């Protein structure tokens, strides 16, 4: 199965509040992108920046979501919690495993 990862590292003044709203964003992603949305992980670095790693079924789905979601009214509350984006990249997943 081909997969694309979306890596976004950004500043966030309140990571706990962002995490508490996370289920809403996941619901929106599932609703909008169906089987193209494969999963997501949110983590905080020691410097307090946050990483969002999202898995997509294709690079086209990743690109579409990256373009559409920041302006989607259903996700506006989540995106208002995101500060400066330090880096955003898409990459082809070469190997993946789950326990």
Short mmCIF file of N, CA, C and O in Angstrom, two decimals:
data_model
loop_
_atom_site.label_atom_id
_atom_site.label_comp_id
_atom_site.label_asym_id
_atom_site.label_seq_id
_atom_site.Cartn_x
_atom_site.Cartn_y
_atom_site.Cartn_z
N UNK A 1 0.84 -1.18 0.00
CA UNK A 1 0.00 0.00 0.00
C UNK A 1 0.88 1.24 0.00
O UNK A 1 1.78 1.37 0.80
N UNK A 2 0.62 2.16 -0.87
CA UNK A 2 1.32 3.43 -0.94
C UNK A 2 0.76 4.37 0.12
O UNK A 2 -0.44 4.40 0.36
N UNK A 3 1.65 5.11 0.78
CA UNK A 3 1.22 6.08 1.78
C UNK A 3 2.10 7.32 1.67
O UNK A 3 3.25 7.25 1.25
N UNK A 4 1.53 8.43 2.10
CA UNK A 4 2.25 9.69 2.17
C UNK A 4 2.14 10.23 3.58
O UNK A 4 1.06 10.22 4.17
N UNK A 5 3.27 10.68 4.12
CA UNK A 5 3.22 11.30 5.44
C UNK A 5 3.26 12.82 5.27
O UNK A 5 3.91 13.34 4.37
N UNK A 6 2.51 13.48 6.13
CA UNK A 6 2.54 14.94 6.20
C UNK A 6 3.14 15.30 7.54
O UNK A 6 2.63 14.88 8.59
N UNK A 7 4.24 16.04 7.50
CA UNK A 7 4.96 16.44 8.69
C UNK A 7 4.82 17.94 8.84
O UNK A 7 5.17 18.69 7.92
N UNK A 8 4.27 18.39 9.97
CA UNK A 8 4.14 19.82 10.24
C UNK A 8 4.66 20.08 11.65
O UNK A 8 4.17 19.49 12.61
N UNK A 9 5.67 20.95 11.76
CA UNK A 9 6.19 21.35 13.07
C UNK A 9 5.86 22.82 13.23
O UNK A 9 6.13 23.64 12.35
N UNK A 10 5.25 23.17 14.38
CA UNK A 10 4.77 24.53 14.57
C UNK A 10 4.81 24.94 16.03
O UNK A 10 4.93 24.10 16.93
N UNK A 11 4.70 26.24 16.24
CA UNK A 11 4.59 26.79 17.59
C UNK A 11 3.13 26.71 18.04
O UNK A 11 2.21 26.80 17.22
N UNK A 12 2.95 26.52 19.33
CA UNK A 12 1.60 26.47 19.88
C UNK A 12 1.67 26.97 21.33
O UNK A 12 2.39 26.40 22.15
N UNK A 13 0.92 28.01 21.63
CA UNK A 13 0.94 28.59 22.97
C UNK A 13 0.34 27.66 24.02
O UNK A 13 0.72 27.69 25.18
N UNK A 14 -0.60 26.80 23.59
CA UNK A 14 -1.29 25.93 24.54
C UNK A 14 -1.50 24.54 23.93
O UNK A 14 -2.59 24.21 23.46
N UNK A 15 -0.44 23.70 23.93
CA UNK A 15 -0.55 22.37 23.34
C UNK A 15 -1.63 21.49 23.96
O UNK A 15 -2.25 20.68 23.27
N UNK A 16 -1.89 21.67 25.26
CA UNK A 16 -2.93 20.87 25.91
C UNK A 16 -4.31 21.21 25.35
O UNK A 16 -5.14 20.33 25.15
N UNK A 17 -4.55 22.48 25.10
CA UNK A 17 -5.83 22.88 24.51
C UNK A 17 -5.94 22.33 23.09
O UNK A 17 -7.00 21.85 22.69
N UNK A 18 -4.85 22.39 22.34
CA UNK A 18 -4.84 21.83 20.99
C UNK A 18 -5.17 20.34 21.04
O UNK A 18 -6.02 19.86 20.29
N UNK A 19 -4.53 19.62 21.96
CA UNK A 19 -4.78 18.18 22.08
C UNK A 19 -6.22 17.91 22.49
O UNK A 19 -6.83 16.93 22.02
N UNK A 20 -6.80 18.76 23.32
CA UNK A 20 -8.18 18.53 23.76
C UNK A 20 -9.18 18.71 22.63
O UNK A 20 -10.28 18.17 22.69
N UNK A 21 -8.81 19.45 21.58
CA UNK A 21 -9.68 19.65 20.42
C UNK A 21 -9.35 18.68 19.29
O UNK A 21 -9.97 18.72 18.24
N UNK A 22 -8.39 17.84 19.51
CA UNK A 22 -7.87 16.96 18.46
C UNK A 22 -8.92 16.01 17.89
O UNK A 22 -8.96 15.78 16.67
N UNK A 23 -9.76 15.45 18.73
CA UNK A 23 -10.77 14.51 18.23
C UNK A 23 -11.71 15.16 17.23
O UNK A 23 -12.15 14.52 16.28
N UNK A 24 -12.00 16.44 17.42
CA UNK A 24 -12.85 17.16 16.46
C UNK A 24 -12.16 17.24 15.10
O UNK A 24 -12.78 17.01 14.07
N UNK A 25 -10.87 17.58 15.09
CA UNK A 25 -10.14 17.65 13.83
C UNK A 25 -10.09 16.28 13.16
O UNK A 25 -10.31 16.18 11.94
N UNK A 26 -9.84 15.25 13.91
CA UNK A 26 -9.79 13.89 13.34
C UNK A 26 -11.14 13.53 12.73
O UNK A 26 -11.20 12.97 11.63
N UNK A 27 -12.22 13.90 13.40
CA UNK A 27 -13.56 13.64 12.84
C UNK A 27 -13.76 14.37 11.51
O UNK A 27 -14.32 13.82 10.56
N UNK A 28 -13.31 15.61 11.45
CA UNK A 28 -13.44 16.40 10.22
C UNK A 28 -12.62 15.76 9.11
O UNK A 28 -13.08 15.62 7.97
N UNK A 29 -11.39 15.34 9.43
CA UNK A 29 -10.55 14.70 8.41
C UNK A 29 -11.19 13.41 7.89
O UNK A 29 -11.18 13.15 6.68
N UNK A 30 -11.74 12.61 8.79
CA UNK A 30 -12.41 11.37 8.37
C UNK A 30 -13.62 11.67 7.49
O UNK A 30 -13.86 10.99 6.49
N UNK A 31 -14.38 12.68 7.89
CA UNK A 31 -15.58 13.05 7.15
C UNK A 31 -15.22 13.57 5.75
O UNK A 31 -15.84 13.20 4.76
N UNK A 32 -14.23 14.44 5.68
CA UNK A 32 -13.87 15.09 4.40
C UNK A 32 -13.10 14.17 3.44
O UNK A 32 -13.28 14.27 2.24
N UNK A 33 -12.24 13.32 4.00
CA UNK A 33 -11.30 12.58 3.15
C UNK A 33 -11.47 11.06 3.19
O UNK A 33 -10.77 10.36 2.47
N UNK A 34 -12.40 10.58 4.00
CA UNK A 34 -12.73 9.15 4.01
C UNK A 34 -11.51 8.26 4.13
O UNK A 34 -10.65 8.47 4.98
N UNK A 35 -11.41 7.29 3.26
CA UNK A 35 -10.34 6.30 3.32
C UNK A 35 -8.98 6.86 2.90
O UNK A 35 -7.96 6.20 3.05
N UNK A 36 -8.94 8.10 2.40
CA UNK A 36 -7.65 8.73 2.09
C UNK A 36 -6.93 9.18 3.36
O UNK A 36 -5.71 9.35 3.35
N UNK A 37 -7.66 9.39 4.44
CA UNK A 37 -7.07 9.75 5.73
C UNK A 37 -6.78 8.45 6.48
O UNK A 37 -7.69 7.69 6.79
N UNK A 38 -5.51 8.20 6.80
CA UNK A 38 -5.12 6.92 7.40
C UNK A 38 -4.82 7.02 8.89
O UNK A 38 -4.87 6.01 9.59
N UNK A 39 -4.49 8.19 9.40
CA UNK A 39 -4.20 8.31 10.82
C UNK A 39 -3.38 9.55 11.11
O UNK A 39 -2.90 10.22 10.19
N UNK A 40 -3.21 9.85 12.41
CA UNK A 40 -2.48 11.05 12.79
C UNK A 40 -1.89 10.90 14.18
O UNK A 40 -2.43 10.17 15.02
N UNK A 41 -0.79 11.61 14.38
CA UNK A 41 -0.11 11.64 15.68
C UNK A 41 0.27 13.08 15.97
O UNK A 41 0.76 13.80 15.09
N UNK A 42 0.07 13.51 17.21
CA UNK A 42 0.43 14.84 17.65
C UNK A 42 1.39 14.69 18.83
O UNK A 42 1.12 13.92 19.75
N UNK A 43 2.52 15.40 18.77
CA UNK A 43 3.51 15.28 19.84
C UNK A 43 4.16 16.64 20.10
O UNK A 43 4.14 17.53 19.25
N UNK A 44 4.74 16.77 21.30
CA UNK A 44 5.42 18.01 21.68
C UNK A 44 6.91 17.73 21.86
O UNK A 44 7.30 16.76 22.50
N UNK A 45 7.72 18.60 21.28
CA UNK A 45 9.17 18.53 21.46
C UNK A 45 9.58 19.19 22.77
O UNK A 45 8.79 19.95 23.36
N UNK A 46 10.83 18.95 23.19
CA UNK A 46 11.34 19.56 24.42
C UNK A 46 11.38 21.08 24.35
O UNK A 46 11.27 21.75 25.37
N UNK A 47 11.49 21.65 23.12
CA UNK A 47 11.51 23.11 22.97
C UNK A 47 10.09 23.70 22.95
O UNK A 47 9.92 24.87 22.66
N UNK A 48 9.08 22.89 23.23
CA UNK A 48 7.66 23.25 23.27
C UNK A 48 7.00 23.39 21.90
O UNK A 48 5.82 23.66 21.83
N UNK A 49 7.76 23.20 20.81
CA UNK A 49 7.11 23.17 19.51
C UNK A 49 6.34 21.86 19.39
O UNK A 49 6.55 20.92 20.17
N UNK A 50 5.43 21.81 18.45
CA UNK A 50 4.53 20.67 18.29
C UNK A 50 4.73 20.09 16.90
O UNK A 50 4.98 20.83 15.94
N UNK A 51 4.62 18.79 16.80
CA UNK A 51 4.67 18.12 15.50
C UNK A 51 3.34 17.41 15.28
O UNK A 51 2.78 16.80 16.19
N UNK A 52 2.85 17.55 14.07
CA UNK A 52 1.67 16.82 13.64
C UNK A 52 2.12 15.93 12.49
O UNK A 52 2.65 16.43 11.50
N UNK A 53 1.96 14.65 12.64
CA UNK A 53 2.31 13.69 11.61
C UNK A 53 1.03 13.00 11.17
O UNK A 53 0.39 12.31 11.96
N UNK A 54 0.65 13.22 9.93
CA UNK A 54 -0.60 12.68 9.40
C UNK A 54 -0.26 11.74 8.25
O UNK A 54 0.59 12.03 7.42
N UNK A 55 -0.94 10.59 8.20
CA UNK A 55 -0.73 9.63 7.13
C UNK A 55 -1.90 9.67 6.16
O UNK A 55 -3.06 9.65 6.57
N UNK A 56 -1.55 9.72 4.89
CA UNK A 56 -2.53 9.81 3.80
C UNK A 56 -2.32 8.66 2.83
O UNK A 56 -1.21 8.14 2.69
N UNK A 57 -3.36 8.32 2.12
CA UNK A 57 -3.30 7.22 1.15
C UNK A 57 -2.53 7.61 -0.11
O UNK A 57 -2.06 6.72 -0.83
N UNK A 58 -2.38 8.90 -0.37
CA UNK A 58 -1.70 9.33 -1.59
C UNK A 58 -1.17 10.75 -1.43
O UNK A 58 -1.65 11.51 -0.58
N UNK A 59 -0.20 11.13 -2.25
CA UNK A 59 0.29 12.51 -2.19
C UNK A 59 -0.79 13.51 -2.62
O UNK A 59 -0.82 14.64 -2.13
N UNK A 60 -1.68 13.10 -3.49
CA UNK A 60 -2.77 13.97 -3.93
C UNK A 60 -3.71 14.29 -2.77
O UNK A 60 -4.14 15.44 -2.61
N UNK A 61 -4.04 13.29 -1.97
CA UNK A 61 -4.91 13.52 -0.80
C UNK A 61 -4.23 14.44 0.20
O UNK A 61 -4.87 15.34 0.76
N UNK A 62 -2.93 14.23 0.43
CA UNK A 62 -2.19 15.08 1.36
C UNK A 62 -2.17 16.53 0.88
O UNK A 62 -2.41 17.46 1.66
N UNK A 63 -1.90 16.72 -0.40
CA UNK A 63 -1.85 18.07 -0.96
C UNK A 63 -3.21 18.74 -0.91
O UNK A 63 -3.32 19.93 -0.58
N UNK A 64 -4.25 17.98 -1.21
CA UNK A 64 -5.61 18.53 -1.18
C UNK A 64 -5.98 18.99 0.23
O UNK A 64 -6.49 20.10 0.43
N UNK A 65 -5.71 18.15 1.22
CA UNK A 65 -6.03 18.51 2.60
C UNK A 65 -5.21 19.71 3.07
O UNK A 65 -5.73 20.58 3.76
N UNK A 66 -3.93 19.75 2.71
CA UNK A 66 -3.07 20.87 3.11
C UNK A 66 -3.59 22.19 2.55
O UNK A 66 -3.50 23.23 3.20
N UNK A 67 -4.17 22.14 1.38
CA UNK A 67 -4.73 23.34 0.76
C UNK A 67 -6.09 23.71 1.35
O UNK A 67 -6.37 24.87 1.61
N UNK A 68 -6.93 22.71 1.59
CA UNK A 68 -8.32 22.96 1.99
C UNK A 68 -8.52 23.19 3.49
O UNK A 68 -9.33 24.04 3.89
N UNK A 69 -7.84 22.43 4.33
CA UNK A 69 -8.17 22.42 5.75
C UNK A 69 -7.92 23.73 6.49
O UNK A 69 -8.75 24.11 7.34
N UNK A 70 -6.85 24.48 6.23
CA UNK A 70 -6.67 25.72 6.99
C UNK A 70 -7.82 26.70 6.84
O UNK A 70 -8.10 27.47 7.76
N UNK A 71 -8.53 26.69 5.73
CA UNK A 71 -9.66 27.59 5.54
C UNK A 71 -11.02 26.96 5.77
O UNK A 71 -12.05 27.62 5.60
N UNK A 72 -11.05 25.70 6.19
CA UNK A 72 -12.31 25.00 6.41
C UNK A 72 -12.96 25.50 7.70
O UNK A 72 -12.35 25.42 8.78
N UNK A 73 -14.18 26.04 7.63
CA UNK A 73 -14.85 26.56 8.84
C UNK A 73 -14.98 25.52 9.96
O UNK A 73 -14.94 25.88 11.14
N UNK A 74 -15.11 24.25 9.60
CA UNK A 74 -15.26 23.21 10.63
C UNK A 74 -13.99 23.01 11.44
O UNK A 74 -14.02 22.47 12.54
N UNK A 75 -12.84 23.46 10.91
CA UNK A 75 -11.57 23.29 11.60
C UNK A 75 -10.98 24.62 12.07
O UNK A 75 -9.87 24.65 12.60
N UNK A 76 -11.73 25.69 11.94
CA UNK A 76 -11.21 27.03 12.26
C UNK A 76 -10.72 27.14 13.70
O UNK A 76 -9.69 27.74 13.96
N UNK A 77 -11.44 26.57 14.64
CA UNK A 77 -11.04 26.64 16.04
C UNK A 77 -9.70 25.97 16.30
O UNK A 77 -8.89 26.46 17.08
N UNK A 78 -9.46 24.88 15.62
CA UNK A 78 -8.19 24.16 15.77
C UNK A 78 -7.05 24.98 15.18
O UNK A 78 -6.01 25.15 15.80
N UNK A 79 -7.23 25.46 13.96
CA UNK A 79 -6.17 26.18 13.29
C UNK A 79 -5.85 27.52 13.97
O UNK A 79 -4.74 28.02 13.85
N UNK A 80 -6.79 28.07 14.72
CA UNK A 80 -6.51 29.31 15.45
C UNK A 80 -5.52 29.08 16.59
O UNK A 80 -4.92 30.03 17.08
N UNK A 81 -5.34 27.83 17.01
CA UNK A 81 -4.41 27.49 18.09
C UNK A 81 -2.98 27.29 17.59
O UNK A 81 -2.06 27.19 18.39
N UNK A 82 -2.82 27.22 16.28
CA UNK A 82 -1.51 26.98 15.68
C UNK A 82 -0.81 28.30 15.45
O UNK A 82 -1.36 29.21 14.84
N UNK A 83 0.42 28.38 15.96
CA UNK A 83 1.23 29.58 15.76
C UNK A 83 2.06 29.46 14.50
O UNK A 83 1.63 28.87 13.50
N UNK A 84 3.25 29.98 14.57
CA UNK A 84 4.16 29.97 13.42
C UNK A 84 4.48 28.54 12.98
O UNK A 84 4.83 27.70 13.81
N UNK A 85 4.33 28.27 11.70
CA UNK A 85 4.69 26.96 11.16
C UNK A 85 6.18 27.00 10.84
O UNK A 85 6.64 27.83 10.05
N UNK A 86 6.95 26.13 11.48
CA UNK A 86 8.39 26.06 11.29
C UNK A 86 8.75 25.25 10.05
O UNK A 86 9.71 25.57 9.36
N UNK A 87 7.98 24.20 9.80
CA UNK A 87 8.27 23.33 8.66
C UNK A 87 7.04 22.50 8.33
O UNK A 87 6.33 22.06 9.22
N UNK A 88 6.81 22.32 7.04
CA UNK A 88 5.75 21.44 6.57
C UNK A 88 6.26 20.72 5.34
O UNK A 88 6.73 21.36 4.40
N UNK A 89 6.16 19.40 5.37
CA UNK A 89 6.66 18.60 4.26
C UNK A 89 5.79 17.37 4.06
O UNK A 89 5.16 16.90 5.00
N UNK A 90 5.81 16.86 2.85
CA UNK A 90 5.17 15.59 2.52
C UNK A 90 6.26 14.63 2.07
O UNK A 90 7.23 15.06 1.43
N UNK A 91 6.11 13.37 2.40
CA UNK A 91 7.10 12.37 2.03
C UNK A 91 6.42 11.04 1.74
O UNK A 91 5.41 10.70 2.37
N UNK A 92 7.00 10.28 0.82
CA UNK A 92 6.51 8.93 0.53
C UNK A 92 6.96 8.01 1.66
O UNK A 92 8.13 8.01 2.06
N UNK A 93 6.04 7.24 2.20
CA UNK A 93 6.36 6.29 3.25
C UNK A 93 6.95 5.04 2.60
O UNK A 93 6.31 4.41 1.75
N UNK A 94 8.16 4.69 2.99
CA UNK A 94 8.83 3.52 2.42
C UNK A 94 8.56 2.26 3.20
O UNK A 94 8.57 1.16 2.64
N UNK A 95 8.31 2.40 4.50
CA UNK A 95 8.03 1.23 5.34
C UNK A 95 7.24 1.69 6.54
O UNK A 95 7.48 2.77 7.09
N UNK A 96 6.30 0.89 6.97
CA UNK A 96 5.49 1.22 8.13
C UNK A 96 5.09 -0.07 8.84
O UNK A 96 4.89 -1.10 8.20
N UNK A 97 4.99 0.00 10.15
CA UNK A 97 4.52 -1.14 10.93
C UNK A 97 3.70 -0.62 12.11
O UNK A 97 3.91 0.50 12.57
N UNK A 98 2.76 -1.41 12.55
CA UNK A 98 1.96 -1.09 13.73
C UNK A 98 1.95 -2.32 14.61
O UNK A 98 1.98 -3.44 14.15
N UNK A 99 1.87 -2.07 15.91
CA UNK A 99 1.84 -3.20 16.85
C UNK A 99 0.43 -3.59 17.14
O UNK A 99 -0.49 -2.89 17.10
#
